[in-house]
Short mmCIF file of N, CA and C in Angstrom, two decimals:
data_model
loop_
_atom_site.label_atom_id
_atom_site.label_comp_id
_atom_site.label_asym_id
_atom_site.label_seq_id
_atom_site.Cartn_x
_atom_site.Cartn_y
_atom_site.Cartn_z
N UNK W 26 8.20 -7.61 9.51
CA UNK W 26 8.49 -8.81 8.64
C UNK W 26 8.02 -8.52 7.30
N UNK W 27 8.85 -8.77 6.43
CA UNK W 27 8.98 -8.30 4.96
C UNK W 27 7.87 -9.40 4.32
N UNK W 28 6.66 -8.93 4.12
CA UNK W 28 5.62 -10.30 3.48
C UNK W 28 6.13 -10.65 2.11
N UNK W 29 6.82 -9.77 1.46
CA UNK W 29 6.88 -10.00 0.20
C UNK W 29 7.74 -11.53 0.07
N UNK W 30 8.83 -11.52 1.04
CA UNK W 30 9.72 -12.64 1.01
C UNK W 30 8.92 -13.96 1.30
N UNK W 31 7.73 -13.76 2.03
CA UNK W 31 7.01 -15.11 2.44
C UNK W 31 5.99 -15.49 1.44
N UNK W 32 5.38 -14.34 0.70
CA UNK W 32 4.38 -14.53 -0.01
C UNK W 32 4.31 -15.42 -1.17
N UNK W 33 5.30 -15.78 -1.76
CA UNK W 33 5.39 -17.09 -2.57
C UNK W 33 5.18 -18.30 -2.12
N UNK W 34 5.85 -18.37 -0.63
CA UNK W 34 5.81 -19.72 0.11
C UNK W 34 4.37 -19.75 0.69
N UNK W 35 3.72 -18.81 0.95
CA UNK W 35 2.26 -19.06 1.60
C UNK W 35 1.30 -18.79 0.69
N UNK W 36 1.26 -18.06 -0.36
CA UNK W 36 0.15 -17.85 -1.16
C UNK W 36 0.15 -18.72 -2.44
N UNK W 37 1.42 -19.12 -2.93
CA UNK W 37 1.50 -19.76 -4.27
C UNK W 37 0.76 -21.23 -4.12
N UNK W 38 -0.23 -21.24 -5.23
CA UNK W 38 -0.80 -22.42 -5.56
C UNK W 38 -1.55 -23.51 -4.71
N UNK W 39 -2.23 -22.75 -3.79
CA UNK W 39 -2.82 -23.83 -2.91
C UNK W 39 -4.43 -23.39 -2.94
N UNK W 40 -4.81 -22.78 -3.86
CA UNK W 40 -6.32 -22.54 -3.95
C UNK W 40 -7.15 -23.60 -3.74
N UNK W 41 -8.32 -23.39 -2.99
CA UNK W 41 -9.19 -24.55 -2.87
C UNK W 41 -10.24 -24.13 -3.65
N UNK W 42 -10.44 -24.81 -4.83
CA UNK W 42 -11.63 -24.49 -5.87
C UNK W 42 -12.74 -25.36 -5.39
N UNK W 43 -14.07 -24.55 -5.27
CA UNK W 43 -15.06 -25.15 -4.77
C UNK W 43 -15.31 -25.48 -3.47
N UNK W 44 -14.41 -25.04 -2.51
CA UNK W 44 -14.12 -25.21 -0.97
C UNK W 44 -15.41 -24.42 -0.36
N UNK W 45 -15.72 -24.69 0.80
CA UNK W 45 -16.34 -24.06 1.83
C UNK W 45 -15.85 -23.99 2.96
N UNK W 46 -15.70 -22.83 3.59
CA UNK W 46 -14.81 -22.57 4.82
C UNK W 46 -15.17 -23.49 5.90
N UNK W 47 -14.43 -24.51 6.39
CA UNK W 47 -14.56 -25.31 7.50
C UNK W 47 -13.37 -25.16 8.39
N UNK W 48 -13.22 -25.70 9.52
CA UNK W 48 -12.48 -25.50 10.38
C UNK W 48 -11.14 -26.37 9.81
N UNK W 49 -11.44 -27.53 9.51
CA UNK W 49 -10.10 -28.34 8.64
C UNK W 49 -9.47 -27.40 7.68
N UNK W 50 -10.31 -26.80 6.80
CA UNK W 50 -9.71 -26.11 5.82
C UNK W 50 -8.97 -24.88 6.59
N UNK W 51 -9.52 -24.25 7.33
CA UNK W 51 -8.79 -22.94 8.08
C UNK W 51 -7.48 -23.66 8.92
N UNK W 52 -7.81 -24.79 9.43
CA UNK W 52 -6.50 -25.19 10.39
C UNK W 52 -5.56 -25.72 9.44
N UNK W 53 -5.81 -26.02 8.19
CA UNK W 53 -4.74 -26.37 7.17
C UNK W 53 -3.91 -25.07 6.74
N UNK W 54 -4.50 -24.02 6.54
CA UNK W 54 -3.82 -22.91 6.35
C UNK W 54 -2.91 -22.54 7.52
N UNK W 55 -3.59 -22.62 8.77
CA UNK W 55 -2.96 -22.24 10.10
C UNK W 55 -1.61 -22.89 10.43
N UNK W 56 -1.91 -24.21 9.63
CA UNK W 56 -0.65 -25.03 9.85
C UNK W 56 0.60 -24.68 8.91
N UNK W 57 0.12 -24.06 7.87
CA UNK W 57 1.28 -23.68 7.01
C UNK W 57 1.73 -22.32 7.49
N UNK W 58 1.01 -21.59 8.23
CA UNK W 58 1.38 -20.35 8.61
C UNK W 58 2.17 -20.35 9.91
N UNK W 59 1.87 -21.33 10.72
CA UNK W 59 2.37 -21.43 12.16
C UNK W 59 3.96 -21.46 12.19
N UNK W 60 4.57 -21.91 11.09
CA UNK W 60 6.08 -22.00 11.32
C UNK W 60 6.66 -20.53 11.25
N UNK W 61 5.95 -19.68 10.43
CA UNK W 61 6.34 -18.17 10.07
C UNK W 61 6.19 -17.26 11.25
N UNK W 62 5.08 -17.76 12.01
CA UNK W 62 4.46 -17.00 13.29
C UNK W 62 5.43 -17.24 14.36
N UNK W 63 5.81 -18.58 14.52
CA UNK W 63 6.69 -18.88 15.46
C UNK W 63 8.22 -18.35 15.35
N UNK W 64 8.42 -18.23 14.09
CA UNK W 64 9.78 -17.52 13.76
C UNK W 64 9.61 -15.99 14.22
N UNK W 65 8.63 -15.55 14.43
CA UNK W 65 8.53 -14.23 14.82
C UNK W 65 8.09 -14.04 16.34
N UNK W 66 8.22 -15.21 17.04
CA UNK W 66 8.29 -15.20 18.37
C UNK W 66 6.87 -15.57 18.92
N UNK W 67 5.79 -16.19 18.26
CA UNK W 67 4.57 -16.11 18.63
C UNK W 67 3.97 -17.70 18.11
N UNK W 68 2.47 -17.83 18.41
CA UNK W 68 1.91 -19.04 18.04
C UNK W 68 0.54 -18.58 17.62
N UNK W 69 0.03 -19.23 17.16
CA UNK W 69 -1.34 -19.16 16.43
C UNK W 69 -2.45 -20.34 16.64
N UNK W 70 -3.69 -20.18 16.80
CA UNK W 70 -4.51 -21.44 17.00
C UNK W 70 -5.93 -20.92 16.72
N UNK W 71 -6.53 -22.03 16.31
CA UNK W 71 -8.00 -21.76 15.87
C UNK W 71 -8.87 -21.97 16.95
N UNK W 72 -9.58 -20.86 17.62
CA UNK W 72 -10.43 -20.85 18.54
C UNK W 72 -11.90 -21.49 18.13
N UNK W 73 -12.28 -21.20 16.97
CA UNK W 73 -13.50 -21.91 16.41
C UNK W 73 -14.06 -21.08 15.34
N UNK W 74 -15.00 -21.64 14.66
CA UNK W 74 -15.87 -21.08 13.52
C UNK W 74 -17.21 -20.71 13.80
N UNK W 75 -17.36 -19.48 13.18
CA UNK W 75 -18.78 -19.00 13.40
C UNK W 75 -19.25 -18.75 11.63
N UNK W 76 -20.02 -19.62 11.30
CA UNK W 76 -20.30 -19.55 9.91
C UNK W 76 -19.30 -19.91 8.96
N UNK W 77 -18.83 -19.15 8.00
CA UNK W 77 -17.61 -18.96 7.33
C UNK W 77 -16.68 -18.19 7.78
N UNK W 78 -16.53 -17.74 9.05
CA UNK W 78 -15.59 -16.85 9.73
C UNK W 78 -14.96 -17.65 10.73
N UNK W 79 -13.53 -17.07 11.07
CA UNK W 79 -12.98 -17.76 12.13
C UNK W 79 -12.61 -16.91 13.05
N UNK W 80 -12.47 -17.64 14.34
CA UNK W 80 -11.85 -16.83 15.36
C UNK W 80 -10.47 -17.62 15.77
N UNK W 81 -9.42 -16.67 15.76
CA UNK W 81 -7.96 -17.11 15.76
C UNK W 81 -7.39 -16.26 16.86
N UNK W 82 -6.70 -16.94 17.72
CA UNK W 82 -5.71 -16.56 18.63
C UNK W 82 -4.20 -16.53 18.31
N UNK W 83 -3.61 -15.15 18.45
CA UNK W 83 -2.34 -14.86 18.18
C UNK W 83 -1.65 -14.87 19.48
N UNK W 84 -0.54 -15.38 19.88
CA UNK W 84 -0.05 -15.31 21.21
C UNK W 84 1.48 -14.93 21.01
N UNK W 85 1.92 -14.39 22.29
CA UNK W 85 3.53 -13.97 22.36
C UNK W 85 4.17 -13.37 21.30
N UNK W 86 3.56 -12.46 20.42
CA UNK W 86 4.29 -11.89 19.23
C UNK W 86 5.19 -11.07 19.80
N UNK W 87 6.23 -10.76 18.87
CA UNK W 87 7.14 -9.81 19.19
C UNK W 87 6.61 -8.21 19.80
N UNK W 88 7.09 -7.57 20.16
CA UNK W 88 6.57 -6.19 20.20
C UNK W 88 6.67 -5.19 19.25
N UNK W 89 6.83 -5.68 18.05
CA UNK W 89 6.88 -4.67 16.94
C UNK W 89 5.87 -4.09 16.70
N UNK W 90 5.99 -2.51 16.50
CA UNK W 90 4.80 -1.59 15.93
C UNK W 90 3.84 -2.51 14.89
N UNK W 91 2.62 -2.77 15.15
CA UNK W 91 1.75 -3.11 14.39
C UNK W 91 2.00 -4.53 14.08
N UNK W 92 2.87 -5.34 14.81
CA UNK W 92 3.17 -6.83 14.59
C UNK W 92 1.68 -7.74 14.47
N UNK W 93 0.70 -7.33 15.43
CA UNK W 93 -0.48 -8.27 15.44
C UNK W 93 -1.33 -7.90 14.12
N UNK W 94 -1.38 -6.32 13.98
CA UNK W 94 -2.02 -6.01 12.86
C UNK W 94 -1.65 -6.72 11.43
N UNK W 95 -0.26 -6.71 11.24
CA UNK W 95 0.33 -7.27 10.25
C UNK W 95 0.03 -8.68 9.82
N UNK W 96 0.01 -9.44 11.23
CA UNK W 96 -0.35 -10.78 11.00
C UNK W 96 -1.71 -10.88 10.56
N UNK W 97 -2.50 -10.25 10.95
CA UNK W 97 -3.93 -10.50 11.08
C UNK W 97 -4.31 -10.10 9.30
N UNK W 98 -3.80 -9.08 8.83
CA UNK W 98 -3.92 -8.94 7.45
C UNK W 98 -3.46 -9.98 6.68
N UNK W 99 -2.24 -10.30 7.03
CA UNK W 99 -1.51 -11.45 6.25
C UNK W 99 -2.22 -12.65 6.16
N UNK W 100 -2.94 -13.14 7.54
CA UNK W 100 -3.54 -14.52 7.47
C UNK W 100 -5.02 -14.48 6.94
N UNK W 101 -5.64 -13.21 6.95
CA UNK W 101 -7.01 -13.14 6.47
C UNK W 101 -6.84 -13.12 4.88
N UNK W 102 -5.76 -12.52 4.28
CA UNK W 102 -5.50 -12.55 2.88
C UNK W 102 -5.40 -14.12 2.52
N UNK W 103 -4.43 -14.68 3.26
CA UNK W 103 -4.23 -16.22 2.81
C UNK W 103 -5.45 -17.23 2.93
N UNK W 104 -6.33 -16.74 3.98
CA UNK W 104 -7.41 -17.63 4.16
C UNK W 104 -8.36 -17.26 3.05
N UNK W 105 -8.45 -16.06 2.82
CA UNK W 105 -9.53 -15.75 1.38
C UNK W 105 -8.87 -16.36 0.18
N UNK W 106 -7.83 -16.29 0.12
CA UNK W 106 -7.03 -16.93 -1.23
C UNK W 106 -7.39 -18.42 -1.26
N UNK W 107 -7.15 -19.18 -0.19
CA UNK W 107 -7.10 -20.62 -0.23
C UNK W 107 -8.40 -21.32 0.36
N UNK W 108 -9.43 -20.35 0.86
CA UNK W 108 -10.62 -21.05 1.21
C UNK W 108 -11.59 -20.38 0.62
N UNK W 109 -12.20 -20.92 -0.39
CA UNK W 109 -13.17 -20.18 -1.10
C UNK W 109 -14.44 -20.17 -0.08
N UNK W 110 -14.97 -18.87 -0.07
CA UNK W 110 -16.34 -18.55 0.64
C UNK W 110 -15.75 -18.19 2.13
N UNK W 111 -14.33 -18.03 2.39
CA UNK W 111 -14.17 -17.54 3.56
C UNK W 111 -14.58 -16.14 4.04
N UNK W 112 -15.40 -15.97 5.08
CA UNK W 112 -15.77 -14.66 5.40
C UNK W 112 -14.96 -13.76 6.17
N UNK W 113 -14.66 -13.55 7.49
CA UNK W 113 -14.04 -12.75 8.13
C UNK W 113 -13.11 -13.49 9.16
N UNK W 114 -12.03 -12.89 9.61
CA UNK W 114 -11.18 -13.34 10.33
C UNK W 114 -11.25 -12.30 11.72
N UNK W 115 -11.59 -13.18 12.82
CA UNK W 115 -11.79 -12.37 14.23
C UNK W 115 -10.61 -12.82 14.91
N UNK W 116 -9.78 -11.80 15.32
CA UNK W 116 -8.15 -12.12 15.89
C UNK W 116 -8.45 -11.72 17.34
N UNK W 117 -8.08 -12.49 18.21
CA UNK W 117 -7.73 -12.24 19.73
C UNK W 117 -6.19 -12.24 20.01
N UNK W 118 -5.76 -11.39 20.58
CA UNK W 118 -4.33 -11.25 20.75
C UNK W 118 -4.06 -11.50 22.55
N UNK W 119 -3.26 -12.56 22.87
CA UNK W 119 -2.93 -12.65 24.03
C UNK W 119 -1.24 -12.86 24.31
N UNK W 120 -0.94 -12.43 25.70
CA UNK W 120 0.49 -12.62 25.87
C UNK W 120 0.93 -14.11 26.36
#
């Protein structure tokens, strides 16, 4: 997937200044990204939070080389941009 074509839509102007990483804020980011993941043949859901870090499941993605890794990098970048104080993204991939 070409991230540059989606970057303006996903990264632009949603910064959460003064925010603390909460499940509601992380879920709001996932809700914006979910249509992109679904367009790539998958789905995404928040499994839970540990401190300021999130456990997220990606499922049924296309078999593209590096597909899950690319989504992980993209999602973590968006979370760090949008949710001040966001720690780490822990990703589970399922079929």
